[in-house]
């Protein structure tokens, strides 16, 4: 009798705990929900989501995958990470064709070229695979939507304004970019140029002297920075790439150069250069969240909850409700948020996060 009573109490407690968990906080997909509900089981659970990075050795891409993998675990799908050794479109095409021949539900790609991947991605979509780009977009015909890290206009204009402030309105600017075909860097550079063109008077003593490409390779980025330093007109370098930032930071620090550095860097990699003053401040967003958002967007597409059209909304797990909006290239996108400024006041806090 006493035993039965104890069992009953334990059962009531379990039910109470389960209802409390179910009733508060975020929605999680659990086994019993998938059995009871209609869509989850048989449509998504056990499927495979693939992330194709610009290249496999870039730490930024690896952080994006960290978030992607994390979200895939929560969603109940398998995550795979693929990417070329070098940031070229050719190898990405090969990888996409291989993935399209497998049982893959989602391909999320950070593109090394906006147009070159089109036939491979269209083929994948024709096979029923959901295709999105993240970080660096493919053209609108090659994707269902793009995951945009932050407003490209704010990034481009913000970086030129930062460079201007760092030289007090007097000194040439150079850009150390990633690859020459990178959609994201090229878009940011176009906004940098626009900012100067539209404010000719303000920027009359801070011309954009040179744009060079380090190809997101540490060695090439280092030699391109060294070459920039031979030009006495250049007083500040903008590196809108984490790989370029790290390489340039090291060169400037080793050479005790007075040339300043700003751009888009990982706090974990750039903390020492921010602390030393080589890079007075820089910007970024959370790359882990980009990967996370891509996986949840994939979930909504695969489950048929969204089609990638303007106005579609969906649940992106910890990131809350997200909305599909119109992208500048005429396609659609989902925006993560605002670029974040890192400087001496906050870098210690962020360097352990990403
Ligand atoms: C590099 C890559 C990536 C870019 C970041 C800021 O790691 O080029 O595409 O978004 O920098």
CSV table of C-alpha atoms and ligand atoms in Angstrom, one decimal:
chain,number,residue,atom,x,y,z
A,1,UNK,CA,0.0,0.0,0.0
A,2,UNK,CA,2.8,2.4,1.1
A,3,UNK,CA,4.8,1.3,-2.0
A,4,UNK,CA,1.8,2.1,-4.3
A,5,UNK,CA,1.3,5.5,-2.6
A,6,UNK,CA,5.0,6.3,-3.2
A,7,UNK,CA,4.7,5.3,-6.8
A,8,UNK,CA,1.7,7.5,-7.2
A,9,UNK,CA,3.5,10.5,-5.7
A,10,UNK,CA,6.5,9.9,-7.9
A,11,UNK,CA,4.2,9.7,-11.0
A,12,UNK,CA,2.4,12.9,-10.0
A,13,UNK,CA,5.8,14.7,-9.5
A,14,UNK,CA,7.1,13.5,-12.9
A,15,UNK,CA,3.9,14.7,-14.7
A,16,UNK,CA,4.2,18.1,-12.8
A,17,UNK,CA,7.8,18.5,-13.8
A,18,UNK,CA,7.1,17.6,-17.4
A,19,UNK,CA,4.2,20.1,-17.6
A,20,UNK,CA,6.4,22.8,-16.0
A,21,UNK,CA,9.2,22.2,-18.5
A,22,UNK,CA,6.7,22.1,-21.4
A,23,UNK,CA,5.0,25.2,-20.3
A,24,UNK,CA,7.9,27.5,-19.9
A,25,UNK,CA,10.7,28.9,-22.1
A,26,UNK,CA,11.5,27.8,-25.6
A,27,UNK,CA,9.8,25.1,-27.6
A,28,UNK,CA,12.0,22.0,-27.9
A,29,UNK,CA,11.4,19.1,-30.1
A,30,UNK,CA,11.2,15.9,-28.1
A,31,UNK,CA,10.4,12.3,-29.1
A,32,UNK,CA,7.0,12.3,-27.6
A,33,UNK,CA,6.1,15.6,-29.3
A,34,UNK,CA,7.1,14.1,-32.6
A,35,UNK,CA,4.9,11.1,-32.1
A,36,UNK,CA,1.9,13.1,-31.0
A,37,UNK,CA,2.4,15.9,-33.5
A,38,UNK,CA,2.0,15.6,-37.2
A,39,UNK,CA,4.9,17.2,-39.0
A,40,UNK,CA,8.1,16.5,-37.0
A,41,UNK,CA,8.5,12.8,-37.3
A,42,UNK,CA,9.1,11.5,-40.8
A,43,UNK,CA,9.7,14.9,-42.2
A,44,UNK,CA,12.8,16.1,-40.4
A,45,UNK,CA,14.1,13.8,-37.7
A,46,UNK,CA,17.1,11.9,-38.8
A,47,UNK,CA,17.7,13.9,-42.0
A,48,UNK,CA,21.1,15.5,-42.9
A,49,UNK,CA,21.9,19.2,-43.1
A,50,UNK,CA,25.1,20.2,-44.8
A,51,UNK,CA,27.2,23.4,-44.3
A,52,UNK,CA,29.7,24.2,-47.0
A,53,UNK,CA,32.2,26.7,-45.8
A,54,UNK,CA,34.4,29.1,-47.9
A,55,UNK,CA,37.4,26.9,-46.8
A,56,UNK,CA,37.9,24.4,-44.1
A,57,UNK,CA,40.8,26.0,-42.2
A,58,UNK,CA,39.2,29.4,-41.6
A,59,UNK,CA,38.4,29.6,-37.9
A,60,UNK,CA,35.4,31.9,-38.6
A,61,UNK,CA,33.8,29.2,-40.8
A,62,UNK,CA,34.5,26.7,-38.0
A,63,UNK,CA,32.7,28.9,-35.5
A,64,UNK,CA,29.8,29.1,-37.9
A,65,UNK,CA,29.7,25.4,-38.1
A,66,UNK,CA,29.8,25.1,-34.3
A,67,UNK,CA,26.5,27.0,-34.1
A,68,UNK,CA,25.1,25.0,-37.0
A,69,UNK,CA,25.9,21.7,-35.4
A,70,UNK,CA,24.6,22.8,-32.1
A,71,UNK,CA,21.2,23.8,-33.6
A,72,UNK,CA,21.1,20.5,-35.7
A,73,UNK,CA,21.4,18.5,-32.5
A,74,UNK,CA,18.5,20.4,-31.0
A,75,UNK,CA,16.4,20.0,-34.1
A,76,UNK,CA,17.2,16.3,-34.3
A,77,UNK,CA,19.0,16.2,-37.7
A,78,UNK,CA,22.6,15.1,-38.6
A,79,UNK,CA,25.1,17.9,-39.4
A,80,UNK,CA,27.9,17.6,-41.8
A,81,UNK,CA,30.6,20.2,-42.6
A,82,UNK,CA,32.4,20.4,-45.9
A,83,UNK,CA,34.6,22.9,-47.6
A,84,UNK,CA,37.6,23.3,-49.9
A,85,UNK,CA,41.2,23.6,-48.8
A,86,UNK,CA,41.4,27.0,-50.5
A,87,UNK,CA,38.6,29.5,-50.9
A,88,UNK,CA,37.8,28.8,-54.5
A,89,UNK,CA,34.4,28.2,-56.2
A,90,UNK,CA,35.7,25.2,-58.2
A,91,UNK,CA,36.1,22.9,-55.3
A,92,UNK,CA,32.8,24.1,-53.8
A,93,UNK,CA,31.0,23.1,-57.0
A,94,UNK,CA,32.5,19.6,-56.6
A,95,UNK,CA,31.4,19.4,-53.0
A,96,UNK,CA,27.8,20.6,-53.8
A,97,UNK,CA,27.6,18.0,-56.7
A,98,UNK,CA,28.7,15.2,-54.3
A,99,UNK,CA,26.1,16.4,-51.7
A,100,UNK,CA,23.4,16.6,-54.2
A,101,UNK,CA,24.0,12.9,-55.1
A,102,UNK,CA,23.4,12.0,-51.4
A,103,UNK,CA,20.3,12.0,-49.2
A,104,UNK,CA,20.7,15.6,-47.9
A,105,UNK,CA,17.8,17.8,-46.9
A,106,UNK,CA,19.6,21.2,-46.7
A,107,UNK,CA,22.7,22.8,-48.2
A,108,UNK,CA,23.8,26.0,-46.6
A,109,UNK,CA,26.8,27.5,-48.4
A,110,UNK,CA,29.1,30.5,-47.8
A,111,UNK,CA,29.9,31.2,-51.4
A,112,UNK,CA,33.3,31.9,-53.0
A,113,UNK,CA,31.5,33.3,-56.0
A,114,UNK,CA,28.0,34.6,-56.5
A,115,UNK,CA,27.3,33.1,-59.9
A,116,UNK,CA,29.7,30.1,-60.4
A,117,UNK,CA,27.8,27.8,-58.1
A,118,UNK,CA,24.4,28.3,-59.9
A,119,UNK,CA,24.3,25.1,-62.0
A,120,UNK,CA,25.3,22.9,-59.1
A,121,UNK,CA,22.9,24.6,-56.6
A,122,UNK,CA,20.0,24.6,-59.1
A,123,UNK,CA,20.6,20.9,-59.7
A,124,UNK,CA,20.4,20.3,-55.9
A,125,UNK,CA,17.2,22.3,-55.6
A,126,UNK,CA,15.7,20.3,-58.5
A,127,UNK,CA,16.3,17.2,-56.5
A,128,UNK,CA,14.3,18.7,-53.6
A,129,UNK,CA,17.2,19.8,-51.5
A,130,UNK,CA,16.6,23.1,-49.7
A,131,UNK,CA,19.4,25.6,-50.6
A,132,UNK,CA,20.4,28.7,-48.7
A,133,UNK,CA,23.5,30.8,-48.6
A,134,UNK,CA,25.0,32.3,-45.4
A,135,UNK,CA,27.8,34.8,-44.8
A,136,UNK,CA,28.6,35.2,-48.5
A,137,UNK,CA,25.6,35.1,-50.8
A,138,UNK,CA,25.0,33.3,-54.1
A,139,UNK,CA,22.9,35.0,-56.6
A,140,UNK,CA,19.1,35.0,-56.0
A,141,UNK,CA,18.4,32.3,-58.6
A,142,UNK,CA,20.7,29.9,-56.8
A,143,UNK,CA,19.2,30.0,-53.4
A,144,UNK,CA,15.9,30.0,-51.5
A,145,UNK,CA,17.1,32.8,-49.2
A,146,UNK,CA,20.3,34.2,-47.7
A,147,UNK,CA,21.3,34.5,-44.1
A,148,UNK,CA,22.6,38.0,-43.8
A,149,UNK,CA,24.9,38.7,-40.8
A,150,UNK,CA,24.2,42.4,-40.5
A,151,UNK,CA,23.2,45.3,-42.8
A,152,UNK,CA,25.9,45.5,-45.5
A,153,UNK,CA,25.5,49.3,-45.8
A,154,UNK,CA,26.1,49.8,-42.0
A,155,UNK,CA,29.2,47.6,-42.2
A,156,UNK,CA,30.7,49.3,-45.2
A,157,UNK,CA,30.0,52.9,-44.2
A,158,UNK,CA,30.9,52.1,-40.6
A,159,UNK,CA,34.4,50.8,-41.5
A,160,UNK,CA,35.3,53.8,-43.6
A,161,UNK,CA,34.0,56.1,-40.8
A,162,UNK,CA,36.2,54.2,-38.4
A,163,UNK,CA,39.3,54.5,-40.6
A,164,UNK,CA,38.6,58.2,-41.0
A,165,UNK,CA,38.4,58.7,-37.2
A,166,UNK,CA,41.6,56.7,-36.6
A,167,UNK,CA,43.7,59.0,-38.7
A,168,UNK,CA,41.8,62.2,-37.7
A,169,UNK,CA,40.6,62.8,-41.2
A,170,UNK,CA,44.2,62.8,-42.6
A,171,UNK,CA,45.8,59.8,-44.3
A,172,UNK,CA,45.3,57.3,-47.0
A,173,UNK,CA,43.2,54.2,-46.5
A,174,UNK,CA,43.9,50.7,-47.8
A,175,UNK,CA,41.6,47.6,-47.9
A,176,UNK,CA,43.0,44.2,-47.3
A,177,UNK,CA,40.1,42.0,-48.4
A,178,UNK,CA,39.5,38.2,-48.7
A,179,UNK,CA,39.2,36.7,-52.3
A,180,UNK,CA,38.4,39.0,-55.2
A,181,UNK,CA,35.1,37.2,-55.9
A,182,UNK,CA,33.9,37.1,-52.3
A,183,UNK,CA,30.3,38.4,-52.4
A,184,UNK,CA,30.2,39.6,-48.9
A,185,UNK,CA,33.5,41.5,-48.9
A,186,UNK,CA,32.7,43.0,-52.4
A,187,UNK,CA,29.4,44.2,-51.1
A,188,UNK,CA,31.0,45.9,-48.1
A,189,UNK,CA,33.7,47.4,-50.3
A,190,UNK,CA,31.0,48.9,-52.6
A,191,UNK,CA,29.4,50.6,-49.5
A,192,UNK,CA,32.8,51.9,-48.4
A,193,UNK,CA,33.3,53.5,-51.9
A,194,UNK,CA,29.7,54.9,-51.8
A,195,UNK,CA,30.4,56.5,-48.3
A,196,UNK,CA,33.5,58.3,-49.8
A,197,UNK,CA,31.7,59.3,-53.0
A,198,UNK,CA,28.7,60.8,-51.2
A,199,UNK,CA,30.9,62.7,-48.8
A,200,UNK,CA,33.7,64.0,-51.0
A,201,UNK,CA,34.4,67.0,-48.9
A,202,UNK,CA,34.7,65.0,-45.6
A,203,UNK,CA,37.0,62.4,-47.1
A,204,UNK,CA,39.2,64.7,-49.3
A,205,UNK,CA,42.3,63.9,-47.2
A,206,UNK,CA,41.5,60.2,-46.6
A,207,UNK,CA,41.4,58.7,-50.1
A,208,UNK,CA,40.9,55.0,-50.7
A,209,UNK,CA,44.4,54.3,-52.0
A,210,UNK,CA,44.5,50.6,-52.7
A,211,UNK,CA,42.5,47.4,-52.4
A,212,UNK,CA,44.4,44.1,-52.1
A,213,UNK,CA,43.3,40.5,-51.7
A,214,UNK,CA,44.8,38.1,-49.1
A,215,UNK,CA,42.5,35.3,-50.3
A,216,UNK,CA,41.7,34.5,-46.6
A,217,UNK,CA,45.1,32.8,-46.5
A,218,UNK,CA,47.4,33.8,-43.6
A,219,UNK,CA,50.5,33.8,-45.7
A,220,UNK,CA,49.1,35.8,-48.6
A,221,UNK,CA,47.4,38.2,-46.2
A,222,UNK,CA,50.8,38.8,-44.5
A,223,UNK,CA,52.7,39.5,-47.7
A,224,UNK,CA,49.9,41.8,-49.0
A,225,UNK,CA,50.1,43.8,-45.7
A,226,UNK,CA,53.9,44.0,-45.9
A,227,UNK,CA,53.5,45.4,-49.5
A,228,UNK,CA,50.9,48.0,-48.3
A,229,UNK,CA,53.4,49.2,-45.7
A,230,UNK,CA,55.9,50.2,-48.5
A,231,UNK,CA,53.4,52.9,-49.6
A,232,UNK,CA,53.9,55.9,-47.2
A,233,UNK,CA,50.5,57.4,-48.2
A,234,UNK,CA,48.7,54.5,-46.4
A,235,UNK,CA,48.0,55.4,-42.7
A,236,UNK,CA,45.1,53.0,-42.0
A,237,UNK,CA,44.2,49.5,-43.2
A,238,UNK,CA,40.6,48.1,-43.2
A,239,UNK,CA,40.5,44.3,-43.3
A,240,UNK,CA,36.8,43.2,-43.7
A,241,UNK,CA,37.9,39.6,-43.1
A,242,UNK,CA,38.9,37.8,-39.9
A,243,UNK,CA,41.9,36.1,-41.6
A,244,UNK,CA,43.1,39.4,-43.0
A,245,UNK,CA,42.7,41.2,-39.6
A,246,UNK,CA,44.8,38.6,-37.7
A,247,UNK,CA,47.6,38.6,-40.3
A,248,UNK,CA,47.7,42.5,-40.6
A,249,UNK,CA,47.6,42.8,-36.8
A,250,UNK,CA,50.6,40.7,-36.4
A,251,UNK,CA,52.6,42.5,-39.1
A,252,UNK,CA,51.8,45.9,-37.7
A,253,UNK,CA,52.6,44.8,-34.2
A,254,UNK,CA,55.9,43.1,-35.1
A,255,UNK,CA,57.0,46.1,-37.2
A,256,UNK,CA,55.9,48.6,-34.5
A,257,UNK,CA,54.2,50.4,-37.3
A,258,UNK,CA,52.1,53.5,-36.7
A,259,UNK,CA,49.6,52.4,-39.4
A,260,UNK,CA,46.3,51.7,-37.8
A,261,UNK,CA,44.0,48.7,-38.3
A,262,UNK,CA,40.3,48.2,-38.3
A,263,UNK,CA,37.9,45.8,-39.8
A,264,UNK,CA,35.9,42.7,-39.0
A,265,UNK,CA,37.8,40.5,-36.6
A,266,UNK,CA,37.2,37.7,-34.1
A,267,UNK,CA,37.6,39.0,-30.5
A,268,UNK,CA,39.5,35.8,-29.5
A,269,UNK,CA,42.1,36.4,-32.2
A,270,UNK,CA,42.3,40.2,-32.1
A,271,UNK,CA,42.2,40.9,-28.3
A,272,UNK,CA,46.0,41.4,-28.1
A,273,UNK,CA,46.0,43.9,-30.9
A,274,UNK,CA,43.1,45.8,-29.5
A,275,UNK,CA,44.8,45.9,-26.1
A,276,UNK,CA,48.1,47.1,-27.6
A,277,UNK,CA,46.4,49.8,-29.6
A,278,UNK,CA,47.3,48.5,-33.1
A,279,UNK,CA,43.6,48.1,-33.7
A,280,UNK,CA,41.8,50.8,-31.8
A,281,UNK,CA,38.4,49.2,-32.5
A,282,UNK,CA,36.7,46.8,-34.9
A,283,UNK,CA,33.4,45.2,-35.6
A,284,UNK,CA,31.8,41.8,-35.9
A,285,UNK,CA,28.7,39.8,-35.0
A,286,UNK,CA,28.5,36.3,-33.5
A,287,UNK,CA,29.5,33.7,-36.2
A,288,UNK,CA,28.2,30.9,-34.0
A,289,UNK,CA,24.7,32.5,-34.3
A,290,UNK,CA,24.9,32.7,-38.1
A,291,UNK,CA,25.3,28.9,-38.3
A,292,UNK,CA,22.6,28.4,-35.7
A,293,UNK,CA,20.2,30.6,-37.6
A,294,UNK,CA,21.0,28.8,-40.8
A,295,UNK,CA,20.1,25.4,-39.3
A,296,UNK,CA,16.8,26.7,-37.9
A,297,UNK,CA,16.0,28.4,-41.2
A,298,UNK,CA,16.7,25.0,-42.9
A,299,UNK,CA,14.3,23.4,-40.5
A,300,UNK,CA,11.5,25.8,-41.4
A,301,UNK,CA,12.1,25.2,-45.1
A,302,UNK,CA,12.4,21.5,-44.9
A,303,UNK,CA,9.2,21.3,-42.8
A,304,UNK,CA,7.5,23.4,-45.4
A,305,UNK,CA,6.7,26.2,-42.8
A,306,UNK,CA,8.3,28.8,-45.1
A,307,UNK,CA,9.2,29.0,-48.7
A,308,UNK,CA,11.8,31.8,-48.5
A,309,UNK,CA,9.3,34.5,-49.5
A,310,UNK,CA,9.1,38.0,-48.1
A,311,UNK,CA,7.0,38.1,-44.9
A,312,UNK,CA,7.5,34.4,-44.0
A,313,UNK,CA,8.2,34.1,-40.3
A,314,UNK,CA,9.5,31.2,-38.3
A,315,UNK,CA,10.9,30.1,-35.0
A,316,UNK,CA,14.7,30.2,-34.8
A,317,UNK,CA,15.2,28.5,-31.4
A,318,UNK,CA,17.2,30.6,-29.0
A,319,UNK,CA,17.2,33.5,-31.5
A,320,UNK,CA,13.4,33.8,-31.3
A,321,UNK,CA,11.0,34.7,-34.1
A,322,UNK,CA,12.7,35.6,-37.4
A,323,UNK,CA,11.3,37.2,-40.6
A,324,UNK,CA,12.2,36.8,-44.2
A,325,UNK,CA,12.8,40.2,-45.9
A,326,UNK,CA,13.8,41.6,-49.3
A,327,UNK,CA,17.5,41.5,-50.0
A,328,UNK,CA,19.3,44.2,-51.9
A,329,UNK,CA,20.0,41.9,-54.8
A,330,UNK,CA,16.3,41.3,-55.4
A,331,UNK,CA,16.2,38.0,-53.6
A,332,UNK,CA,15.3,37.4,-50.0
A,333,UNK,CA,17.2,37.2,-46.7
A,334,UNK,CA,17.0,36.7,-43.0
A,335,UNK,CA,19.0,39.2,-41.0
A,336,UNK,CA,20.9,38.2,-37.8
A,337,UNK,CA,21.3,41.6,-36.2
A,338,UNK,CA,23.5,44.7,-35.8
A,339,UNK,CA,27.3,44.8,-36.1
A,340,UNK,CA,28.9,45.0,-32.7
A,341,UNK,CA,31.8,47.3,-31.8
A,342,UNK,CA,34.8,45.8,-29.9
A,343,UNK,CA,37.4,48.0,-28.3
A,344,UNK,CA,39.5,48.2,-25.1
A,345,UNK,CA,36.5,48.6,-22.9
A,346,UNK,CA,34.8,45.3,-23.8
A,347,UNK,CA,37.4,43.0,-25.5
A,348,UNK,CA,38.4,41.2,-22.3
A,349,UNK,CA,34.8,40.1,-21.9
A,350,UNK,CA,34.3,38.9,-25.5
A,351,UNK,CA,37.6,37.2,-26.2
A,352,UNK,CA,36.5,34.0,-24.5
A,353,UNK,CA,33.1,33.9,-26.3
A,354,UNK,CA,34.2,33.7,-30.0
B,1,LIG,C1,36.4,35.9,-43.0
B,1,LIG,C2,35.5,35.4,-44.1
B,1,LIG,C3,34.1,35.5,-43.9
B,1,LIG,C4,33.7,36.9,-43.3
B,1,LIG,C5,34.5,37.1,-42.0
B,1,LIG,C6,34.3,38.5,-41.4
B,1,LIG,O1,36.6,34.9,-42.0
B,1,LIG,O2,36.0,36.0,-45.3
B,1,LIG,O3,33.4,35.4,-45.1
B,1,LIG,O4,32.4,37.0,-43.0
B,1,LIG,O5,35.9,37.0,-42.3
